[in-house]
CSV table of C-alpha atoms in Angstrom, one decimal:
chain,number,residue,atom,x,y,z
A,1,UNK,CA,-11.0,-10.9,-6.3
A,2,UNK,CA,-7.8,-9.5,-7.6
A,3,UNK,CA,-4.6,-11.4,-7.0
A,4,UNK,CA,-1.1,-10.0,-7.7
A,5,UNK,CA,1.9,-12.2,-8.2
A,6,UNK,CA,5.4,-10.6,-8.0
A,7,UNK,CA,8.8,-12.1,-9.0
A,8,UNK,CA,11.6,-12.4,-8.0
A,9,UNK,CA,11.3,-12.2,-4.2
A,10,UNK,CA,15.0,-11.1,-4.0
A,11,UNK,CA,17.2,-9.5,-6.6
A,12,UNK,CA,20.9,-8.7,-6.2
A,13,UNK,CA,22.7,-6.5,-8.8
A,14,UNK,CA,25.9,-4.7,-9.1
A,15,UNK,CA,25.9,-0.9,-9.1
A,16,UNK,CA,25.3,0.3,-12.6
A,17,UNK,CA,23.4,-2.8,-13.7
A,18,UNK,CA,19.7,-2.9,-14.6
A,19,UNK,CA,17.0,-4.5,-12.5
A,20,UNK,CA,13.7,-5.8,-13.7
A,21,UNK,CA,10.8,-6.8,-11.4
A,22,UNK,CA,7.7,-8.5,-12.9
A,23,UNK,CA,4.1,-8.7,-11.7
A,24,UNK,CA,1.0,-10.4,-13.0
A,25,UNK,CA,-2.6,-9.7,-12.0
A,26,UNK,CA,-5.8,-11.7,-12.3
A,27,UNK,CA,-8.6,-9.2,-12.8
A,28,UNK,CA,-8.8,-7.9,-16.3
A,29,UNK,CA,-10.9,-5.0,-15.1
A,30,UNK,CA,-8.0,-3.5,-13.0
A,31,UNK,CA,-6.9,-0.2,-14.5
A,32,UNK,CA,-4.3,1.3,-12.3
A,33,UNK,CA,-0.9,-0.1,-11.5
A,34,UNK,CA,1.5,1.7,-9.1
A,35,UNK,CA,4.9,0.7,-7.8
A,36,UNK,CA,6.0,1.5,-4.3
A,37,UNK,CA,9.4,1.6,-2.7
A,38,UNK,CA,9.7,0.8,1.0
A,39,UNK,CA,12.8,1.3,3.0
A,40,UNK,CA,13.3,-0.5,6.2
A,41,UNK,CA,10.8,0.7,8.8
A,42,UNK,CA,9.3,3.4,6.6
A,43,UNK,CA,6.1,3.9,4.7
A,44,UNK,CA,5.6,2.8,1.1
A,45,UNK,CA,6.3,5.6,-1.3
A,46,UNK,CA,5.1,5.8,-4.9
A,47,UNK,CA,7.9,5.7,-7.4
A,48,UNK,CA,5.9,5.4,-10.6
A,49,UNK,CA,2.4,4.4,-11.8
A,50,UNK,CA,0.7,3.5,-15.0
A,51,UNK,CA,-2.9,3.5,-16.1
A,52,UNK,CA,-4.5,0.9,-18.3
A,53,UNK,CA,-4.7,3.2,-21.4
A,54,UNK,CA,-0.9,3.4,-21.5
A,55,UNK,CA,1.6,0.8,-22.4
A,56,UNK,CA,4.8,2.3,-21.1
A,57,UNK,CA,5.9,5.2,-18.8
A,58,UNK,CA,9.3,6.4,-18.0
A,59,UNK,CA,10.7,8.7,-15.3
A,60,UNK,CA,14.5,9.2,-15.5
A,61,UNK,CA,16.0,5.8,-14.5
A,62,UNK,CA,12.7,4.1,-13.8
A,63,UNK,CA,10.2,2.8,-16.4
A,64,UNK,CA,7.1,0.6,-16.2
A,65,UNK,CA,5.6,-1.4,-19.0
A,66,UNK,CA,2.1,-2.8,-19.1
A,67,UNK,CA,0.7,-5.7,-21.2
A,68,UNK,CA,-3.0,-5.8,-20.7
A,69,UNK,CA,-3.6,-8.8,-22.9
A,70,UNK,CA,-1.1,-10.9,-20.9
A,71,UNK,CA,-2.1,-9.1,-17.6
A,72,UNK,CA,1.4,-8.3,-16.6
A,73,UNK,CA,3.5,-5.3,-15.8
A,74,UNK,CA,7.1,-4.7,-15.1
A,75,UNK,CA,9.4,-2.2,-13.3
A,76,UNK,CA,12.7,-1.5,-14.9
A,77,UNK,CA,15.5,0.4,-13.1
A,78,UNK,CA,18.5,1.3,-15.1
A,79,UNK,CA,22.0,2.4,-13.8
A,80,UNK,CA,21.2,1.1,-10.3
A,81,UNK,CA,22.7,2.8,-7.3
A,82,UNK,CA,23.2,1.6,-3.7
A,83,UNK,CA,20.3,4.0,-2.6
A,84,UNK,CA,18.0,2.0,-4.8
A,85,UNK,CA,18.3,-0.9,-2.3
A,86,UNK,CA,14.8,-1.4,-0.8
A,87,UNK,CA,11.7,-3.5,-1.0
A,88,UNK,CA,9.7,-2.8,-4.1
A,89,UNK,CA,6.0,-3.6,-4.2
A,90,UNK,CA,3.7,-3.7,-7.3
A,91,UNK,CA,0.0,-3.2,-6.9
A,92,UNK,CA,-3.2,-3.2,-8.8
A,93,UNK,CA,-6.7,-1.8,-8.2
A,94,UNK,CA,-9.0,-4.4,-6.8
A,95,UNK,CA,-11.5,-3.9,-9.7
A,96,UNK,CA,-12.5,-1.3,-12.2
A,97,UNK,CA,-14.9,0.5,-9.8
A,98,UNK,CA,-12.8,0.0,-6.7
A,99,UNK,CA,-10.0,2.1,-5.4
A,100,UNK,CA,-8.3,-0.3,-3.0
A,101,UNK,CA,-4.9,-1.5,-3.9
A,102,UNK,CA,-3.9,-5.2,-3.9
A,103,UNK,CA,-0.2,-5.6,-3.4
A,104,UNK,CA,2.3,-8.2,-4.6
A,105,UNK,CA,4.6,-9.8,-2.0
A,106,UNK,CA,7.5,-7.5,-2.7
A,107,UNK,CA,11.0,-7.8,-4.1
A,108,UNK,CA,14.0,-7.1,-2.0
A,109,UNK,CA,16.5,-5.3,-4.2
A,110,UNK,CA,20.1,-5.2,-3.1
A,111,UNK,CA,22.5,-3.0,-5.1
A,112,UNK,CA,26.2,-3.6,-4.2
A,113,UNK,CA,28.9,-1.1,-5.1
F,1,UNK,CA,4.2,19.1,1.4
F,2,UNK,CA,1.0,17.7,3.0
F,3,UNK,CA,1.2,14.3,4.5
F,4,UNK,CA,-0.9,11.6,6.2
F,5,UNK,CA,-0.1,11.5,9.9
F,6,UNK,CA,-0.7,8.6,12.2
F,7,UNK,CA,-0.7,8.3,16.0
F,8,UNK,CA,0.7,6.6,18.0
F,9,UNK,CA,3.8,5.4,16.2
F,10,UNK,CA,4.0,2.4,18.4
F,11,UNK,CA,1.3,0.7,20.6
F,12,UNK,CA,1.7,-2.2,22.9
F,13,UNK,CA,-1.4,-3.8,24.1
F,14,UNK,CA,-2.5,-6.9,26.0
F,15,UNK,CA,-4.4,-9.6,24.2
F,16,UNK,CA,-8.1,-9.1,24.4
F,17,UNK,CA,-7.8,-5.3,24.9
F,18,UNK,CA,-9.3,-2.7,22.5
F,19,UNK,CA,-7.1,-0.4,20.6
F,20,UNK,CA,-7.8,2.7,18.5
F,21,UNK,CA,-5.4,3.7,15.8
F,22,UNK,CA,-5.6,7.3,14.6
F,23,UNK,CA,-5.0,8.9,11.3
F,24,UNK,CA,-5.3,12.4,9.9
F,25,UNK,CA,-5.5,12.1,6.1
F,26,UNK,CA,-4.5,14.9,3.8
F,27,UNK,CA,-7.1,17.6,3.8
F,28,UNK,CA,-9.3,17.7,0.7
F,29,UNK,CA,-8.7,14.0,0.1
F,30,UNK,CA,-11.9,12.0,-0.1
F,31,UNK,CA,-10.8,8.3,-0.1
F,32,UNK,CA,-9.4,6.8,3.0
F,33,UNK,CA,-7.8,3.4,3.6
F,34,UNK,CA,-6.4,1.2,6.2
F,35,UNK,CA,-3.7,-1.4,5.3
F,36,UNK,CA,-1.7,-3.7,7.5
F,37,UNK,CA,1.8,-5.2,7.0
F,38,UNK,CA,2.9,-8.1,9.1
F,39,UNK,CA,6.6,-8.0,9.6
F,40,UNK,CA,8.5,-9.0,6.5
F,41,UNK,CA,5.3,-9.6,4.5
F,42,UNK,CA,3.3,-7.7,1.9
F,43,UNK,CA,1.0,-4.8,2.5
F,44,UNK,CA,-2.6,-6.1,2.8
F,45,UNK,CA,-5.8,-4.1,2.2
F,46,UNK,CA,-8.2,-3.9,5.1
F,47,UNK,CA,-10.9,-1.3,4.3
F,48,UNK,CA,-11.7,1.8,2.2
F,49,UNK,CA,-13.9,4.6,3.3
F,50,UNK,CA,-15.7,7.2,1.2
F,51,UNK,CA,-18.5,9.6,1.8
F,52,UNK,CA,-18.7,8.6,5.4
F,53,UNK,CA,-19.2,4.9,4.8
F,54,UNK,CA,-17.2,1.8,4.1
F,55,UNK,CA,-16.9,1.3,0.3
F,56,UNK,CA,-14.8,-1.8,0.2
F,57,UNK,CA,-13.4,-4.3,2.7
F,58,UNK,CA,-11.3,-7.4,2.6
F,59,UNK,CA,-11.8,-10.7,4.3
F,60,UNK,CA,-9.4,-9.7,7.0
F,61,UNK,CA,-11.7,-6.9,8.1
F,62,UNK,CA,-14.1,-8.9,10.2
F,63,UNK,CA,-16.4,-8.0,13.1
F,64,UNK,CA,-13.6,-7.1,15.4
F,65,UNK,CA,-12.6,-4.2,13.2
F,66,UNK,CA,-14.4,-0.9,12.7
F,67,UNK,CA,-13.6,2.4,11.2
F,68,UNK,CA,-14.9,5.9,11.9
F,69,UNK,CA,-14.5,9.4,10.8
F,70,UNK,CA,-15.6,11.2,14.0
F,71,UNK,CA,-14.9,14.7,12.8
F,72,UNK,CA,-13.7,16.4,9.7
F,73,UNK,CA,-10.1,15.5,10.1
F,74,UNK,CA,-9.6,12.2,11.9
F,75,UNK,CA,-10.0,8.7,10.6
F,76,UNK,CA,-9.8,5.8,13.1
F,77,UNK,CA,-9.4,2.1,13.1
F,78,UNK,CA,-10.7,0.2,16.2
F,79,UNK,CA,-9.8,-3.3,17.0
F,80,UNK,CA,-12.2,-4.6,19.6
F,81,UNK,CA,-10.5,-7.5,21.1
F,82,UNK,CA,-6.9,-7.8,20.0
F,83,UNK,CA,-5.3,-11.2,19.2
F,84,UNK,CA,-1.6,-12.0,19.0
F,85,UNK,CA,-1.9,-12.3,15.2
F,86,UNK,CA,-3.1,-8.6,15.0
F,87,UNK,CA,0.5,-7.6,15.7
F,88,UNK,CA,1.6,-5.7,12.6
F,89,UNK,CA,2.3,-2.3,11.1
F,90,UNK,CA,-0.9,-0.5,10.3
F,91,UNK,CA,-0.8,2.1,7.5
F,92,UNK,CA,-3.5,4.7,6.8
F,93,UNK,CA,-3.6,6.1,3.3
F,94,UNK,CA,-5.7,8.7,1.5
F,95,UNK,CA,-6.3,9.7,-2.1
F,96,UNK,CA,-7.7,12.9,-3.7
F,97,UNK,CA,-11.1,13.0,-5.4
F,98,UNK,CA,-10.3,11.1,-8.5
F,99,UNK,CA,-9.5,7.4,-8.4
F,100,UNK,CA,-6.5,5.9,-10.2
F,101,UNK,CA,-4.2,8.4,-8.5
F,102,UNK,CA,-1.5,8.1,-6.0
F,103,UNK,CA,-2.4,6.7,-2.5
F,104,UNK,CA,-0.4,8.6,0.1
F,105,UNK,CA,0.6,6.5,3.1
F,106,UNK,CA,1.1,7.6,6.6
F,107,UNK,CA,4.2,6.5,8.5
F,108,UNK,CA,2.4,3.7,10.2
F,109,UNK,CA,1.5,2.5,13.7
F,110,UNK,CA,3.4,-0.5,14.9
F,111,UNK,CA,0.9,-2.6,17.0
F,112,UNK,CA,2.3,-5.2,19.3
F,113,UNK,CA,-0.1,-7.5,21.0
F,114,UNK,CA,1.4,-9.4,24.0
């Protein structure tokens, strides 16, 4: 089945710097790749997603890139702010026909001012 | 904005007892899920439900787990005989008709087995 690896597990940046989180997946049939932000004690919330027919997607300070050949995708946050501090999870669909999401282990992002 | 709601927010139960976690997905969504998150760990898929039957399940979802959609609005997860290792946050999620769209998560039920 699908396996999603996520790096780094922790990331500390200064306010205004960029942050990059990387994920790899194992099932070449996966075709949907969301990123979720989870604040302490709260539900995961979608921040951006990308489908397999697209290589890059941007939404203000957040962007995601997808390399299907290499089976990896990355989250880029520019001009980080203290409120970006949270745990970020990448995910991939379990297989092309499935709808379940398989999550990475998460990255704890700390933005210091 | 419509949201997925879960009850209770926190459940404490004795080992060996049965628990039922309840969820009300967003109306007109057709795909329903249960995930769990052990404290400090990743979100793990348990089961997906579509058209009144289980469509996918993980290795975690063994015979002690079951799901049900008893009426048009509720979606429940039953754990028959709880173990200490079942202690976790359980999230319900739902998705609209099309796949490859956002999964909306409920606020979670924290299950503590003592």
